[in-house]
PDB file of C-alpha atoms in Angstrom:
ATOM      1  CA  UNK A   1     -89.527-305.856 117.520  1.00  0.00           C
ATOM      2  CA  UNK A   2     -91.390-304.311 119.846  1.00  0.00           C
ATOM      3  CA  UNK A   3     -88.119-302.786 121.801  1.00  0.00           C
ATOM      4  CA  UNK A   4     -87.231-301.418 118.207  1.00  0.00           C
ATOM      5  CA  UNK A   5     -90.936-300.029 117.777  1.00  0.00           C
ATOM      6  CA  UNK A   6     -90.451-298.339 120.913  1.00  0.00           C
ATOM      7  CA  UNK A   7     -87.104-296.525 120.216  1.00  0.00           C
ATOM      8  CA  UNK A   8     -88.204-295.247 116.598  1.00  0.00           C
ATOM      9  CA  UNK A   9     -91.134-293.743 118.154  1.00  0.00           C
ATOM     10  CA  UNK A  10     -89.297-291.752 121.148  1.00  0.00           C
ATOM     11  CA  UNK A  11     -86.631-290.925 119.142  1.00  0.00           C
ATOM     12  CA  UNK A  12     -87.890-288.162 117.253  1.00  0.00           C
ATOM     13  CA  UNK A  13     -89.735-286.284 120.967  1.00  0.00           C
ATOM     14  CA  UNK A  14     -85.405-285.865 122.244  1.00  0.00           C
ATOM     15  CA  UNK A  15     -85.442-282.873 119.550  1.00  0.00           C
ATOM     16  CA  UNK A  16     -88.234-281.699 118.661  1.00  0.00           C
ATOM     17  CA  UNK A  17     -88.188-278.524 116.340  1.00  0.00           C
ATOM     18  CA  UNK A  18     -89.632-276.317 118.718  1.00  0.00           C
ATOM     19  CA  UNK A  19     -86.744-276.950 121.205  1.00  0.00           C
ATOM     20  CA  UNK A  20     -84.266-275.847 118.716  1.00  0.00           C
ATOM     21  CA  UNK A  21     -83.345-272.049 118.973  1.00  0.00           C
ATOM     22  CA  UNK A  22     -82.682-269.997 115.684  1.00  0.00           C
ATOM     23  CA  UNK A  23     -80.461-266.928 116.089  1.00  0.00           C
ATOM     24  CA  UNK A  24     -79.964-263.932 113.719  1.00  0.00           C
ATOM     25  CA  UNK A  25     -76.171-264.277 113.813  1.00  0.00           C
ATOM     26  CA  UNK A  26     -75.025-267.912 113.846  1.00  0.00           C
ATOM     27  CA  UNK A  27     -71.466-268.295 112.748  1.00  0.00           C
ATOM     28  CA  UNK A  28     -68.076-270.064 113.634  1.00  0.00           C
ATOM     29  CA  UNK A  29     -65.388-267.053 115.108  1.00  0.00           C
ATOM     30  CA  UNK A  30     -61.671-267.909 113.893  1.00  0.00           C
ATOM     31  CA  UNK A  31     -61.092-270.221 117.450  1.00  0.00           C
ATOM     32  CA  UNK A  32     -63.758-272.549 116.167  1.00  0.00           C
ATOM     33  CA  UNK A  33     -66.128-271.408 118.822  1.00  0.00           C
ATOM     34  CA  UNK A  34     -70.300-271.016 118.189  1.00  0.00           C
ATOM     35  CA  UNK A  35     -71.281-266.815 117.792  1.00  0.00           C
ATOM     36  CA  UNK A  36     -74.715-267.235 118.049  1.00  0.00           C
ATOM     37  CA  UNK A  37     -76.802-263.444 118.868  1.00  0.00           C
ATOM     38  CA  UNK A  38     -79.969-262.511 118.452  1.00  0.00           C
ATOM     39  CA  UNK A  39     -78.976-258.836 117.363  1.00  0.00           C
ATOM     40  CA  UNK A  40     -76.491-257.229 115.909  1.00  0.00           C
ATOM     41  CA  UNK A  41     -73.952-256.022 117.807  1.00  0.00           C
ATOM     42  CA  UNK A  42     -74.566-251.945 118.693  1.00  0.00           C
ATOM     43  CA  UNK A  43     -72.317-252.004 121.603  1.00  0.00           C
ATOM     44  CA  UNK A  44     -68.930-253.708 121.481  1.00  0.00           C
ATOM     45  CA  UNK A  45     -65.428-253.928 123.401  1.00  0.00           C
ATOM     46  CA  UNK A  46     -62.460-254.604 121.604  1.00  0.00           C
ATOM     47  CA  UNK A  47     -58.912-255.371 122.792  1.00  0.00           C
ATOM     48  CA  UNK A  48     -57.086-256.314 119.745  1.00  0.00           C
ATOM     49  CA  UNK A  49     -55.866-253.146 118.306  1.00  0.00           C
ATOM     50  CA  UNK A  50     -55.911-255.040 114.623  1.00  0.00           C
ATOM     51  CA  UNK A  51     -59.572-256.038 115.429  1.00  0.00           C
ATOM     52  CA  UNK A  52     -60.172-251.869 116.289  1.00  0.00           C
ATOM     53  CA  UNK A  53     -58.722-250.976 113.080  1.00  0.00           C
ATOM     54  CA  UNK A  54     -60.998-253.727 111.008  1.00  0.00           C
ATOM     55  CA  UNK A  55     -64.117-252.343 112.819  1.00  0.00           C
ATOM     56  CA  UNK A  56     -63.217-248.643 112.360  1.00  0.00           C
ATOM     57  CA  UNK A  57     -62.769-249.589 108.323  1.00  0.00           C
ATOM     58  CA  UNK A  58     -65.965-251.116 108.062  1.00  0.00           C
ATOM     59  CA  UNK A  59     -67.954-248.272 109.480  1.00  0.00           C
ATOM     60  CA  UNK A  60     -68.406-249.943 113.311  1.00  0.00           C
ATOM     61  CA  UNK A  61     -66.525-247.838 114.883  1.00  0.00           C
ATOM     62  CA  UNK A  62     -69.838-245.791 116.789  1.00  0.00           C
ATOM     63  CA  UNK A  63     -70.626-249.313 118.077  1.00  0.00           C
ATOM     64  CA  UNK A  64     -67.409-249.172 119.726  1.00  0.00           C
ATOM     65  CA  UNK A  65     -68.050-248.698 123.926  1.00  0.00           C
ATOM     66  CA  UNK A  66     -64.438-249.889 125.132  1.00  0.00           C
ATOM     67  CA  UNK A  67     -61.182-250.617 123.968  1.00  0.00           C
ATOM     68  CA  UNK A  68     -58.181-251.972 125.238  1.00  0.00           C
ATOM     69  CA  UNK A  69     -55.095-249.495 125.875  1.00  0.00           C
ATOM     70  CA  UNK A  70     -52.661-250.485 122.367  1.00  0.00           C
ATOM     71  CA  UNK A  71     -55.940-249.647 120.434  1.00  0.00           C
ATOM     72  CA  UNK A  72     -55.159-246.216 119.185  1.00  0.00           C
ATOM     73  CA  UNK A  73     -55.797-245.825 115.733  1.00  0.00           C
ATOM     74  CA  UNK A  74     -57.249-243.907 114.058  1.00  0.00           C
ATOM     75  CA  UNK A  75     -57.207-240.973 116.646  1.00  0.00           C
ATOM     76  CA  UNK A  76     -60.529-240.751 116.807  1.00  0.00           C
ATOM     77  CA  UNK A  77     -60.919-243.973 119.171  1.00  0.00           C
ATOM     78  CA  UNK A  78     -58.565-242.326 122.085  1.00  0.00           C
ATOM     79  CA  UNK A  79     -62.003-240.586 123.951  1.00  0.00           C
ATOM     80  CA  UNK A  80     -63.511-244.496 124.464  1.00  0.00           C
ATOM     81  CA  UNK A  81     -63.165-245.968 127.684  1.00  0.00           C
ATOM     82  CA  UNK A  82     -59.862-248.007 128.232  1.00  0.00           C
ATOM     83  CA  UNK A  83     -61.046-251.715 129.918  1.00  0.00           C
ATOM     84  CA  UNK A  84     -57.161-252.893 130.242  1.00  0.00           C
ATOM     85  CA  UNK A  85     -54.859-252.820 132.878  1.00  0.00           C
ATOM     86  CA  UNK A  86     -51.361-252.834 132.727  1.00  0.00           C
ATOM     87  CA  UNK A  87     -52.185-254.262 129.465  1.00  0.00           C
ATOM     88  CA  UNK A  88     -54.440-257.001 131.138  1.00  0.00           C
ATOM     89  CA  UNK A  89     -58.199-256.912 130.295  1.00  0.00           C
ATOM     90  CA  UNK A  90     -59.888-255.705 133.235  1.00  0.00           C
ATOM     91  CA  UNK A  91     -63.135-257.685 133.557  1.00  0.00           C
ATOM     92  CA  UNK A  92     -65.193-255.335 135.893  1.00  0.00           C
ATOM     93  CA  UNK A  93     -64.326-252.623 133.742  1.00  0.00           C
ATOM     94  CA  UNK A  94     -65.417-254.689 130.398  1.00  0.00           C
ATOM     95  CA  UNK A  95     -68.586-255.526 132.618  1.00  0.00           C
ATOM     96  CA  UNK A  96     -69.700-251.958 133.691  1.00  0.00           C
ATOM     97  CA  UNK A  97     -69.984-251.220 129.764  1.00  0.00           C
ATOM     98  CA  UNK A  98     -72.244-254.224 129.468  1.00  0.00           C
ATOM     99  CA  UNK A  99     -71.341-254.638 126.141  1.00  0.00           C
ATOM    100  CA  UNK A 100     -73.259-257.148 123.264  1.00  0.00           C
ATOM    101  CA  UNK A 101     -69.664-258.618 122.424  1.00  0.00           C
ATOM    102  CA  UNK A 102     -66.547-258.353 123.303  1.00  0.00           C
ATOM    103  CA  UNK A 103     -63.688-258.739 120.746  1.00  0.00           C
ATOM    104  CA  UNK A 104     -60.268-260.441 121.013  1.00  0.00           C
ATOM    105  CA  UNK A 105     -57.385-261.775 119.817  1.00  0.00           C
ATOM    106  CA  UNK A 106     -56.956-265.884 120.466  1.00  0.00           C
ATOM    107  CA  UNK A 107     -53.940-264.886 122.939  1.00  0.00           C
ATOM    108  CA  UNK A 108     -56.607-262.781 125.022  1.00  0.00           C
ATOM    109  CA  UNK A 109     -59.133-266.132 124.696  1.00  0.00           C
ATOM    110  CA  UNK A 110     -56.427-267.787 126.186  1.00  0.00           C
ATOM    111  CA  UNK A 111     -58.209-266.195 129.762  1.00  0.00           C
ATOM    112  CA  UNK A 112     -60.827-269.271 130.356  1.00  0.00           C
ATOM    113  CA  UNK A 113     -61.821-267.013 133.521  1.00  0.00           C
ATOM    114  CA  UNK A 114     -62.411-263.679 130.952  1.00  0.00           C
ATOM    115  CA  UNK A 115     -64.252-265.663 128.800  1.00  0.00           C
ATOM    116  CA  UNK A 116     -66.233-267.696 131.622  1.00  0.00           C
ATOM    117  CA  UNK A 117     -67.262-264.220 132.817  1.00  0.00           C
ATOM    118  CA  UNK A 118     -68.465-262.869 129.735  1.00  0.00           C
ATOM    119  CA  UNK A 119     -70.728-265.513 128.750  1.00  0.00           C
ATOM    120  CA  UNK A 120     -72.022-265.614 132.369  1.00  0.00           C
ATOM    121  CA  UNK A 121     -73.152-261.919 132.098  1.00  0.00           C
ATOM    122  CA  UNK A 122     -74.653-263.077 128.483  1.00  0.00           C
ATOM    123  CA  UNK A 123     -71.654-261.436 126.598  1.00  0.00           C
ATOM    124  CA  UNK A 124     -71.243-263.343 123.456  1.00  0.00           C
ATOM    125  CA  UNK A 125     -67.053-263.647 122.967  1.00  0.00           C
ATOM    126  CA  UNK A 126     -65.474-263.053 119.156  1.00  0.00           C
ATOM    127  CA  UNK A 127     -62.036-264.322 118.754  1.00  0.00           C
ATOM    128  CA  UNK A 128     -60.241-263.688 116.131  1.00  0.00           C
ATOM    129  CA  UNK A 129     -56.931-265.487 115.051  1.00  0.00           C
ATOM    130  CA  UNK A 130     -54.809-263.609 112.160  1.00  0.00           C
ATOM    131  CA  UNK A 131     -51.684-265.690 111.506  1.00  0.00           C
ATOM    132  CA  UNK A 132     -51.673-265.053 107.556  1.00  0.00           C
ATOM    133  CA  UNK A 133     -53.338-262.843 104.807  1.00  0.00           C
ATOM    134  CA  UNK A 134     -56.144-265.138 104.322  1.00  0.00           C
ATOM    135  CA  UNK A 135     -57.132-264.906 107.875  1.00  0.00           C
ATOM    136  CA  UNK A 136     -57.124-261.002 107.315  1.00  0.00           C
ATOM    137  CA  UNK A 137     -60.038-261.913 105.390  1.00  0.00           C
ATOM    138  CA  UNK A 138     -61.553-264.079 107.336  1.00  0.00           C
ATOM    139  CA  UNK A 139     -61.480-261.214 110.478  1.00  0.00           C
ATOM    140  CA  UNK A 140     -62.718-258.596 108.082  1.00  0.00           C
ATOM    141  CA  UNK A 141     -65.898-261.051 107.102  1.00  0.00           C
ATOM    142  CA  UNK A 142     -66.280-262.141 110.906  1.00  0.00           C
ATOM    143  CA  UNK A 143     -66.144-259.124 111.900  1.00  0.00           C
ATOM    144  CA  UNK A 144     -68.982-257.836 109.603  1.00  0.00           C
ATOM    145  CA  UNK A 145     -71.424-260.904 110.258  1.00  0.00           C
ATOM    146  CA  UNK A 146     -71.048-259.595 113.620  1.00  0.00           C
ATOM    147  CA  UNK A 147     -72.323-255.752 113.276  1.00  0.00           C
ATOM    148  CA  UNK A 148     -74.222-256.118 110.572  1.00  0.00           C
ATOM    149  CA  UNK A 149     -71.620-254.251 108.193  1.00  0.00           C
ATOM    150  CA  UNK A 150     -71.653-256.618 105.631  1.00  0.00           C
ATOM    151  CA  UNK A 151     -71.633-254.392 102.457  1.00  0.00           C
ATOM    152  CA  UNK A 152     -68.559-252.752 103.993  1.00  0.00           C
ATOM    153  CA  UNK A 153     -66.684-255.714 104.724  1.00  0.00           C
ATOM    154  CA  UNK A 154     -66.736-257.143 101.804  1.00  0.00           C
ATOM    155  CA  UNK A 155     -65.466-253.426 100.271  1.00  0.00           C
ATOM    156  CA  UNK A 156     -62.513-254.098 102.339  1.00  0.00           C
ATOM    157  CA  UNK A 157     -61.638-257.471 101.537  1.00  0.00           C
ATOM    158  CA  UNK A 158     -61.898-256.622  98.225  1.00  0.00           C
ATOM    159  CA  UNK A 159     -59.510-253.685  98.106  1.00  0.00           C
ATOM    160  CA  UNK A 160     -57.333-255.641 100.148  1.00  0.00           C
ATOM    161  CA  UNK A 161     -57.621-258.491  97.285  1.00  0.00           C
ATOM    162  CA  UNK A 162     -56.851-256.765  94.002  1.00  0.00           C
ATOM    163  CA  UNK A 163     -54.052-254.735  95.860  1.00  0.00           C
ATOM    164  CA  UNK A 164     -52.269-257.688  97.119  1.00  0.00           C
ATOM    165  CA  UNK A 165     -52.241-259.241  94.024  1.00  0.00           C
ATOM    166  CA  UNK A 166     -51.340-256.278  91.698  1.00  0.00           C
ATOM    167  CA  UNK A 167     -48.219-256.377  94.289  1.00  0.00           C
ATOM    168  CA  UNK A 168     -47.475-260.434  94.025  1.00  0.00           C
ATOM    169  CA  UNK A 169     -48.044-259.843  89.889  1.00  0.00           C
ATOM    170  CA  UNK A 170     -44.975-257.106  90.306  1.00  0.00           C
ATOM    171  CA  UNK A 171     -42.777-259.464  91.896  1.00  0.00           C
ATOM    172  CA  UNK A 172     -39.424-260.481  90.124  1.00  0.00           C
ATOM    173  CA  UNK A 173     -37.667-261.700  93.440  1.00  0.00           C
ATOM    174  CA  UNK A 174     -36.189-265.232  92.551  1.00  0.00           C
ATOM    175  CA  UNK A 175     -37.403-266.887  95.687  1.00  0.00           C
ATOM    176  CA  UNK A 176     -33.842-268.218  97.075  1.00  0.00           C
ATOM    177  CA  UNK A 177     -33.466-264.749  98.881  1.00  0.00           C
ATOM    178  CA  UNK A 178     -34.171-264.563 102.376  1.00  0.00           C
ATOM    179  CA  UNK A 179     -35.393-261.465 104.631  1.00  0.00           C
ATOM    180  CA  UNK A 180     -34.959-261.102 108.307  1.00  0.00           C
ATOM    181  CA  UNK A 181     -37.238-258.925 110.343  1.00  0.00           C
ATOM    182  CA  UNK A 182     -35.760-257.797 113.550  1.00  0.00           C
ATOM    183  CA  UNK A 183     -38.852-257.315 116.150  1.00  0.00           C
ATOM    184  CA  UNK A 184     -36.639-256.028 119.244  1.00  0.00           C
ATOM    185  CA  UNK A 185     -33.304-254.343 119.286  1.00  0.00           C
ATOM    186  CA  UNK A 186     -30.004-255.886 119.829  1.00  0.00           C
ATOM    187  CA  UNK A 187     -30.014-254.094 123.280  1.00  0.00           C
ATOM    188  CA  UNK A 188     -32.862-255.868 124.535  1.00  0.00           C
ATOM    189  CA  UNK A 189     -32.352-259.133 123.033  1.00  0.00           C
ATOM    190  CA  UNK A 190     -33.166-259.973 119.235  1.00  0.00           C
ATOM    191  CA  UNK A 191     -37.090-261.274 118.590  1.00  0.00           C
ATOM    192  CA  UNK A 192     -38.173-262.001 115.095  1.00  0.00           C
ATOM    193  CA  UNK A 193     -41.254-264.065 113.461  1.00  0.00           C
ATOM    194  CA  UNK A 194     -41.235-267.489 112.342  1.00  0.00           C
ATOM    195  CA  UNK A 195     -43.217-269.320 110.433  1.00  0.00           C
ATOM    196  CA  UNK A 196     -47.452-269.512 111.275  1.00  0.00           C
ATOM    197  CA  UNK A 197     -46.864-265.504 111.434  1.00  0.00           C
ATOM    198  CA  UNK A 198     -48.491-262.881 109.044  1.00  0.00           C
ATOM    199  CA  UNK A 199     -45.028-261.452 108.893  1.00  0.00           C
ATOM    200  CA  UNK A 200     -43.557-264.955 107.392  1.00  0.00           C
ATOM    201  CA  UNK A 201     -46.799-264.491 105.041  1.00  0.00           C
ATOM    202  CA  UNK A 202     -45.512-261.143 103.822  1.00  0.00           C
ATOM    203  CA  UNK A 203     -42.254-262.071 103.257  1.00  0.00           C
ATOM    204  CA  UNK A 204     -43.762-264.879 100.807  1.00  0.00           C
ATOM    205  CA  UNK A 205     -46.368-261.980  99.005  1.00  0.00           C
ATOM    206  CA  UNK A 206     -43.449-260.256  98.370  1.00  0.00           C
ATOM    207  CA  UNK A 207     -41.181-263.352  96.577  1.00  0.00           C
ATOM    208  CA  UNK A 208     -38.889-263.477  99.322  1.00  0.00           C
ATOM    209  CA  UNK A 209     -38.616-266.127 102.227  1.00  0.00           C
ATOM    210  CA  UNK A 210     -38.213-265.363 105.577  1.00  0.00           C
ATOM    211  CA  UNK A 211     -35.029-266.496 107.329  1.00  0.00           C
ATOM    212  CA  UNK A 212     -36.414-267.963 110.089  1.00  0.00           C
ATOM    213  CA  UNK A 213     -39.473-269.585 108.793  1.00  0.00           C
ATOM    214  CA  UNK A 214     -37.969-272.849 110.055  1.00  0.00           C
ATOM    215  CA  UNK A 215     -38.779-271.681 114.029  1.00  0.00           C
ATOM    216  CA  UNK A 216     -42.697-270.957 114.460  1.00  0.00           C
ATOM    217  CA  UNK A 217     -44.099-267.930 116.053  1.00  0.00           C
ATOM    218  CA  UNK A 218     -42.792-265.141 117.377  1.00  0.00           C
ATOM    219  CA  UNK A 219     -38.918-266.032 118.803  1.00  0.00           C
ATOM    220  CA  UNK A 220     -36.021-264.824 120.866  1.00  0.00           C
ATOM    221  CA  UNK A 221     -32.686-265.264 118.604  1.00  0.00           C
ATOM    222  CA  UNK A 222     -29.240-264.907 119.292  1.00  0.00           C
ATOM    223  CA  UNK A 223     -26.991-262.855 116.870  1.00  0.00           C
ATOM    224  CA  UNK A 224     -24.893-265.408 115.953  1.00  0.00           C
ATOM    225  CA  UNK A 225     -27.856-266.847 114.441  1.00  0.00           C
ATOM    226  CA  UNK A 226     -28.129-263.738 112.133  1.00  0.00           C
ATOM    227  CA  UNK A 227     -24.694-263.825 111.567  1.00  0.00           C
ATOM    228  CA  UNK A 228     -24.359-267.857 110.407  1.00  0.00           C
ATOM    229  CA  UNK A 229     -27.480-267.114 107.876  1.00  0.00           C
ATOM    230  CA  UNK A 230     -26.628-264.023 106.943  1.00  0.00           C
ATOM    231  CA  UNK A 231     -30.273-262.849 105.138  1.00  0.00           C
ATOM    232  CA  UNK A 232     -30.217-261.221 102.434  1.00  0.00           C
ATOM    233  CA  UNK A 233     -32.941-258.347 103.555  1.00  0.00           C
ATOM    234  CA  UNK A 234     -32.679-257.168 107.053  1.00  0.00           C
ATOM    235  CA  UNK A 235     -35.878-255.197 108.204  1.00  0.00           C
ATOM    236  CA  UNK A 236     -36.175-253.386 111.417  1.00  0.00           C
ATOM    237  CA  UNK A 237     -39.264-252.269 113.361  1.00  0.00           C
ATOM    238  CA  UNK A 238     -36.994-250.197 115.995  1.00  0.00           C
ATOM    239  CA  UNK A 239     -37.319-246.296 114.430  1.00  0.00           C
ATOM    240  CA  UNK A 240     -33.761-244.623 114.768  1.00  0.00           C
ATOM    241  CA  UNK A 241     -32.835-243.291 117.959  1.00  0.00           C
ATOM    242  CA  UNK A 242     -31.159-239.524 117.939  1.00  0.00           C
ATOM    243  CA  UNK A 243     -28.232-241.408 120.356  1.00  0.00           C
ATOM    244  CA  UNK A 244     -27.612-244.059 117.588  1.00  0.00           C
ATOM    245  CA  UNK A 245     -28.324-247.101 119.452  1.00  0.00           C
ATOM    246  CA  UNK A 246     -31.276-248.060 117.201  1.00  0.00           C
ATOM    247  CA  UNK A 247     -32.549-248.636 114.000  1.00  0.00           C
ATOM    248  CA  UNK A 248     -31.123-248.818 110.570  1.00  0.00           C
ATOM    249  CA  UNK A 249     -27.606-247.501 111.292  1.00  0.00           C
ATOM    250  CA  UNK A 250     -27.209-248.694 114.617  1.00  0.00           C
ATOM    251  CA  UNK A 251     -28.080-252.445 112.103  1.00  0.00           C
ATOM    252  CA  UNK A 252     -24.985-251.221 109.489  1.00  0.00           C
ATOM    253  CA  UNK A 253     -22.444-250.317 112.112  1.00  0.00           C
ATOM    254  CA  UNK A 254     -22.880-253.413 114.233  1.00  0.00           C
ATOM    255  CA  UNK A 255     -19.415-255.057 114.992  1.00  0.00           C
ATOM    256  CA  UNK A 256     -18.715-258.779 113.970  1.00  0.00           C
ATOM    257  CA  UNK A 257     -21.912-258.697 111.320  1.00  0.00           C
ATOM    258  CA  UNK A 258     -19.773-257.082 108.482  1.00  0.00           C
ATOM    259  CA  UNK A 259     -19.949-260.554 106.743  1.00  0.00           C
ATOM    260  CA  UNK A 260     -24.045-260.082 106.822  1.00  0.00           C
ATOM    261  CA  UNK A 261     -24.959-260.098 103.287  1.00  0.00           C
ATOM    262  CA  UNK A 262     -27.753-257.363 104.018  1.00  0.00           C
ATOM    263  CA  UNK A 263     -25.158-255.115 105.562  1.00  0.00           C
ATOM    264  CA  UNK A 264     -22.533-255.674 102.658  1.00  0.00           C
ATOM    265  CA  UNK A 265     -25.029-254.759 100.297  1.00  0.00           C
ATOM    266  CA  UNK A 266     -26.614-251.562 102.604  1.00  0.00           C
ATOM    267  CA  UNK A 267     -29.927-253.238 102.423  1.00  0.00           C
ATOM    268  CA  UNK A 268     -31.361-252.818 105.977  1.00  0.00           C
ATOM    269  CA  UNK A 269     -34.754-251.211 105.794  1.00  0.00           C
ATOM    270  CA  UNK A 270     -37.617-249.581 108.549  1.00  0.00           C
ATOM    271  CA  UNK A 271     -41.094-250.184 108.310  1.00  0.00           C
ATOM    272  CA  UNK A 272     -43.864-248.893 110.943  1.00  0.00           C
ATOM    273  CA  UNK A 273     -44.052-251.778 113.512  1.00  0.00           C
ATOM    274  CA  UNK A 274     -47.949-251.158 113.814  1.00  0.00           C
ATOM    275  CA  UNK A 275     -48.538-251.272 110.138  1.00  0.00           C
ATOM    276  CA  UNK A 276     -46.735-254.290 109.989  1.00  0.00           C
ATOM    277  CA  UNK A 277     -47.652-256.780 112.657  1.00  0.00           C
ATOM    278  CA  UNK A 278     -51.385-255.528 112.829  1.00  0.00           C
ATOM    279  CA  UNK A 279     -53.815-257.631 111.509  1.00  0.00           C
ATOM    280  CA  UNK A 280     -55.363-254.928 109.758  1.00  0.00           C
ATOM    281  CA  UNK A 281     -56.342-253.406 106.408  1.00  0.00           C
ATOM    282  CA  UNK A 282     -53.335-250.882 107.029  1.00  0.00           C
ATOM    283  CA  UNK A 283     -51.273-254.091 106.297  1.00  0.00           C
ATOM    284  CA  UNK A 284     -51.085-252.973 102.903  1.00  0.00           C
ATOM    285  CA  UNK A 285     -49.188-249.861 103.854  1.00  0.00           C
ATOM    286  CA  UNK A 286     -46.760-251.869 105.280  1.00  0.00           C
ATOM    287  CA  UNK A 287     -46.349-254.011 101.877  1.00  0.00           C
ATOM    288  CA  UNK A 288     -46.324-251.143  99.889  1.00  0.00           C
ATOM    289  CA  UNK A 289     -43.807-249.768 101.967  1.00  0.00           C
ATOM    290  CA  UNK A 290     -41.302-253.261 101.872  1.00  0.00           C
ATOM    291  CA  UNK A 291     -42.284-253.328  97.843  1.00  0.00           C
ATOM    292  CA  UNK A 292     -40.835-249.756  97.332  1.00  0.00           C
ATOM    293  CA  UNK A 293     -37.528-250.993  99.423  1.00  0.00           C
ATOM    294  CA  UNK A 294     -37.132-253.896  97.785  1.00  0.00           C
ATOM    295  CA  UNK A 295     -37.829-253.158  94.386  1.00  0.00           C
ATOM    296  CA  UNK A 296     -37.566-249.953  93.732  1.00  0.00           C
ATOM    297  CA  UNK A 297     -34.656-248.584  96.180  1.00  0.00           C
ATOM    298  CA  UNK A 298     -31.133-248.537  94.531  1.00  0.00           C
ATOM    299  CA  UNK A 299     -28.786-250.816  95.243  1.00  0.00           C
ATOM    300  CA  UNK A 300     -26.166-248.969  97.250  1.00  0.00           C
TER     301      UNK A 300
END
């Protein structure tokens, strides 16, 4: 009894409320890691061009210091200092800005090194990690916690809310019908998403399924793959090129895909690459943009 007497009473000195920190910000980022800051971030570097585009929509974008090369829109971001090199986040660069956060995508996270760096120089890392329309949200709330935009966040994910579902409440697809989204040109080698994409997400929001929701990620395919499932949708992220080797009527004209129920049926269709696989609130352009193809284009 004694020995038990002894343990109840030290128990309670190995955490004792004073030791315990409280933070302004103490939230959960989208890799499950701990954002804890004891300010709002004023100053903040951002390498996810999606991420860029959330902050500029919420009103963040004068806390912007740095920003990684692909982050380009809107316009008015090209005058901040690029921290990326050869499309690699340059950490001495990130460093000399001595930012209050730094936000990236999960691939970026992927750096242990980056992200051992950052915290060492008392940089507090915010990953995000889009792979459907819910985690749109969930970037647009994170990303509001974090600069004290709030009000404005919530704005956006409301917009983004009733939009998306005036669209899904306009659907009459059937749901057997298939689309296939061609990422890189046949030239290059065919890429496309899978499922655990926000592309494969789309396709759903717009009461279709995509073709190759059976492979996960983003994928190399081979035509004959295209060929054997013939989808009923093909859309292509490669503009046209003024030689013909690209984009929608390169896609008609191919030889051997005749049989291609999209290309019977002339339904091969371009959408803005950006606006499409950027986790973004510009996302809806994209949808609106695949809505007016798909249901309100004649049938040729």
């Amino acid at each position: 009894t004694q020995k038990a007497s002894c343990l109840l009473t030290n128990a309670p000195s190995a955490a004792t409320p004073a030791q315990e920190q409280t933070f302004l910000i103490d939230i959960t980022d989208m890799a499950g890691n701990p954002v804890q800051m004891n300010a709002y971030a004023g100053s903040i570097v951002v390498l996810d061009p999606g991420d860029c585009e959330i902050l500029c929509a919420i009103g963040a974008e004068e806390q912007i210091v740095g920003r990684s090369e692909d982050c380009d829109y809107p316009e008015s971001v090209a005058s901040l200092p690029v921290v990326t090199t050869d499309g690699m986040p340059n950490t001495e660069q990130i460093l000399a800005l001595n930012p209050q956060a730094v936000v990236l995508d999960a691939e970026a996270a992927a750096d242990t090194s980056l992200i051992a760096e950052l915290k060492g120089a008392n940089i507090q890392p915010v990953v995000t990690n889009v792979t459907d329309i819910n985690g749109l949200y969930t970037a647009v709330t994170l990303l509001g916690s974090v600069t004290n935009r709030v009000a404005e966040s919530g704005a956006v994910v409301a917009n983004l809310l009733t939009a998306f579902a005036g669209i899904q409440a306009k659907v009459t697809a059937d749901a057997s019908k298939t689309i296939y989204f061609e990422l890189a040109p046949l030239a290059t080698g065919l890429q496309t998403a899978g499922s655990g994409t926000l592309i494969n997400d789309i396709a759903l929001l717009l009461g279709y399924h995509n073709e190759f929701e059976d492979m996960e990620g983003y994928v190399s395919i081979t035509p004959a793959q295209v060929i054997g499932r013939s989808p009923d949708i093909i859309v292509t992220t490669i503009p046209s090129s003024e030689d013909g080797t690209a984009g929608v009527n390169e896609i008609l004209a191919r030889v051997g895909w005749e049989s291609v129920q999209a290309i019977a049926d002339k339904q091969v269709f371009y959408i803005d690459v950006e606006t499409l696989t950027r986790p973004g609130p510009r996302l809806l352009d994209a949808i609106n943009a695949l809505y007016a193809d798909l249901y309100e284009t004649p049938a040729q």
